[in-house]
XYZ file of C-alpha atoms in Angstrom:
219
model
C -69.341 -6.443 182.803
C -68.319 -2.808 182.378
C -70.365 -1.794 185.394
C -68.673 -4.447 187.515
C -65.219 -3.174 186.599
C -66.072 0.510 186.933
C -67.841 0.359 190.262
C -66.486 -2.756 191.889
C -62.827 -2.389 190.930
C -62.102 1.077 189.540
C -64.088 2.864 192.237
C -62.341 0.922 194.984
C -58.853 0.739 193.526
C -58.624 4.204 191.970
C -61.379 6.629 192.983
C -61.357 5.911 196.733
C -57.578 6.039 196.902
C -56.719 8.930 194.585
C -59.861 11.099 194.801
C -61.011 10.634 198.389
C -57.714 9.556 199.960
C -59.408 6.539 201.559
C -58.334 2.944 202.017
C -59.726 0.342 199.639
C -62.559 -1.728 201.092
C -61.210 -5.193 200.285
C -64.429 -6.889 201.366
C -66.427 -4.708 198.974
C -64.157 -5.661 196.081
C -65.266 -9.258 196.592
C -68.969 -8.391 196.185
C -70.223 -8.985 192.646
C -73.132 -6.866 191.391
C -74.012 -6.195 187.778
C -76.427 -3.247 187.573
C -75.260 0.325 188.122
C -78.340 1.398 190.105
C -78.036 -1.602 192.411
C -74.312 -1.020 192.820
C -74.729 2.665 193.674
C -77.425 1.914 196.238
C -75.215 -0.767 197.786
C -72.327 1.702 198.030
C -74.621 4.290 199.622
C -75.776 1.863 202.283
C -72.317 0.506 202.965
C -70.605 3.919 202.984
C -73.299 6.530 203.810
C -70.778 9.380 204.101
C -70.330 11.335 201.953
C -73.927 10.761 200.852
C -74.537 9.949 197.210
C -78.308 10.438 197.477
C -80.256 13.413 198.940
C -81.461 13.117 202.549
C -84.981 14.341 201.816
C -87.116 11.405 200.660
C -88.880 13.386 197.922
C -85.572 14.649 196.563
C -84.135 11.149 196.847
C -86.988 9.779 194.756
C -86.443 12.532 192.203
C -82.729 11.763 192.103
C -83.501 8.107 191.428
C -85.782 9.096 188.563
C -83.074 11.257 186.965
C -80.585 8.434 187.442
C -83.013 6.080 185.699
C -83.637 8.567 182.880
C -79.897 8.899 182.365
C -79.279 5.161 182.616
C -81.957 4.270 180.082
C -82.829 7.099 177.701
C -79.535 8.996 177.755
C -77.587 5.755 177.624
C -79.535 4.666 174.569
C -78.987 7.977 172.776
C -75.446 8.954 173.722
C -73.796 5.566 174.204
C -75.452 3.171 171.793
C -76.435 5.577 169.009
C -73.491 7.996 169.127
C -70.470 6.657 171.031
C -70.985 3.099 169.816
C -71.442 4.194 166.212
C -68.700 6.819 166.049
C -66.075 5.289 168.340
C -66.605 1.636 169.256
C -67.727 0.307 165.871
C -64.908 2.107 164.084
C -61.960 1.754 166.426
C -62.759 -1.490 168.254
C -64.528 -3.602 165.650
C -63.301 -1.955 162.440
C -66.873 -1.576 161.181
C -68.522 1.219 159.231
C -70.566 3.826 161.062
C -74.303 3.879 160.363
C -74.378 7.516 159.239
C -78.129 7.557 158.749
C -78.664 6.465 162.354
C -76.192 9.055 163.660
C -77.785 11.879 161.676
C -81.273 10.919 162.831
C -80.075 10.707 166.427
C -78.493 14.166 166.276
C -81.537 15.667 164.585
C -84.266 14.077 166.718
C -83.206 12.137 169.816
C -80.449 14.361 171.170
C -82.545 17.566 170.994
C -85.427 15.809 172.771
C -83.133 14.738 175.624
C -81.591 18.195 175.895
C -84.992 19.907 175.846
C -86.052 17.797 178.815
C -82.838 18.419 180.738
C -83.091 22.147 180.086
C -86.433 22.140 181.895
C -85.115 20.141 184.865
C -81.579 21.316 185.614
C -80.811 24.224 187.969
C -79.405 27.567 186.760
C -76.572 27.277 189.299
C -75.068 24.668 191.598
C -76.257 21.076 191.697
C -79.709 19.513 191.509
C -80.223 18.901 195.225
C -77.681 21.103 196.968
C -74.659 18.833 197.319
C -73.314 16.761 194.449
C -75.458 13.630 194.130
C -76.091 10.557 192.025
C -78.433 12.616 189.838
C -75.757 15.148 188.862
C -73.163 12.483 188.120
C -75.612 10.268 186.207
C -76.645 13.073 183.877
C -73.249 14.690 183.326
C -71.139 11.579 182.749
C -72.860 10.744 179.465
C -71.662 14.028 178.012
C -68.084 12.951 178.668
C -68.655 9.961 176.400
C -70.401 12.236 173.923
C -67.397 14.571 173.912
C -65.179 11.629 172.973
C -67.450 11.232 169.952
C -66.883 14.956 169.192
C -70.306 16.077 170.371
C -70.725 19.377 172.214
C -73.872 20.968 173.610
C -75.123 24.042 171.768
C -74.900 26.514 174.657
C -77.009 29.079 172.813
C -79.905 26.635 172.504
C -79.463 24.780 175.821
C -77.567 27.223 178.088
C -78.660 25.732 181.393
C -77.683 22.204 180.402
C -74.343 23.285 178.958
C -73.432 25.220 182.110
C -74.558 22.378 184.385
C -72.474 19.785 182.549
C -69.427 22.067 182.669
C -69.851 22.496 186.432
C -70.154 18.798 187.169
C -67.438 17.588 184.801
C -65.196 20.394 186.020
C -65.396 19.079 189.580
C -62.374 17.636 191.341
C -63.510 14.007 191.118
C -63.928 14.070 187.352
C -60.788 16.117 186.777
C -58.569 13.749 188.748
C -59.754 10.809 186.664
C -59.477 12.615 183.326
C -55.752 11.848 182.732
C -56.482 8.124 183.025
C -59.302 8.138 180.476
C -57.454 10.412 178.048
C -54.407 8.166 178.115
C -56.464 5.002 177.666
C -58.366 6.522 174.734
C -55.034 6.798 172.901
C -53.829 3.335 173.892
C -54.631 -0.015 172.216
C -56.866 -2.128 174.434
C -54.296 -4.925 175.022
C -51.934 -2.288 176.491
C -54.408 -0.735 178.939
C -53.258 -2.712 181.958
C -49.594 -1.874 181.397
C -50.396 1.800 180.900
C -52.460 1.970 184.094
C -49.610 0.328 185.955
C -47.155 2.876 184.545
C -49.468 5.666 185.738
C -49.334 4.183 189.239
C -52.972 3.183 189.210
C -53.563 0.300 191.656
C -54.595 -2.382 189.171
C -56.236 -5.584 190.366
C -54.180 -8.728 190.784
C -56.320 -10.550 188.214
C -57.941 -9.344 185.008
C -60.578 -10.530 182.555
C -58.794 -8.614 179.818
C -57.697 -10.408 176.666
C -55.543 -9.460 173.703
C -58.618 -9.118 171.490
C -61.967 -7.463 172.322
C -64.980 -9.687 172.919
C -68.570 -8.797 172.144
C -71.098 -8.748 174.945
C -74.451 -10.482 174.994
C -76.224 -7.509 173.382
C -76.294 -7.327 169.603
C -76.577 -3.748 168.368
């Protein structure tokens, strides 16, 4: 459900308008897709410029692998084991954090992910020349991690730390940052009103409710 809202609605109603200065594709808003990789590929084929994937087929395949690594392994580590435990469980559900799981994740899983990224990421610029799906897929998880008060040890993983700073410091991420920072300080039932007050083009209809609802996954 989150992927549908982020890519189907937020991308069209906020990112295209405020970041790229483009008109919303109303037909695209009516297309329902539920997997981020499928959604991104659909967007690439529907709007090939600016390209989200590298032109070279070998680089494109590599970008898809890094997207998959981020979507699966990094998502498991940074979202479900850190952000979920330290932010969602506490502030959404009012549940206790599993400290043992968090400590094990920080001691074992996070270093393993960062060791791999350190061997793959470039010392300067982006992975494949222009900003691509691979750069965004890797860097965005560290924004969630930062909300859980995690920072990369730049002395141990200097290449990864510098890469994440470059990507998250880009114009697209920076223009969206005020929205996420405001929403992080706002109770969920008030999100829609706050977005409206910030002049974000909210959808006519919403699936939002006054109380949070659990998804199909049980963590």
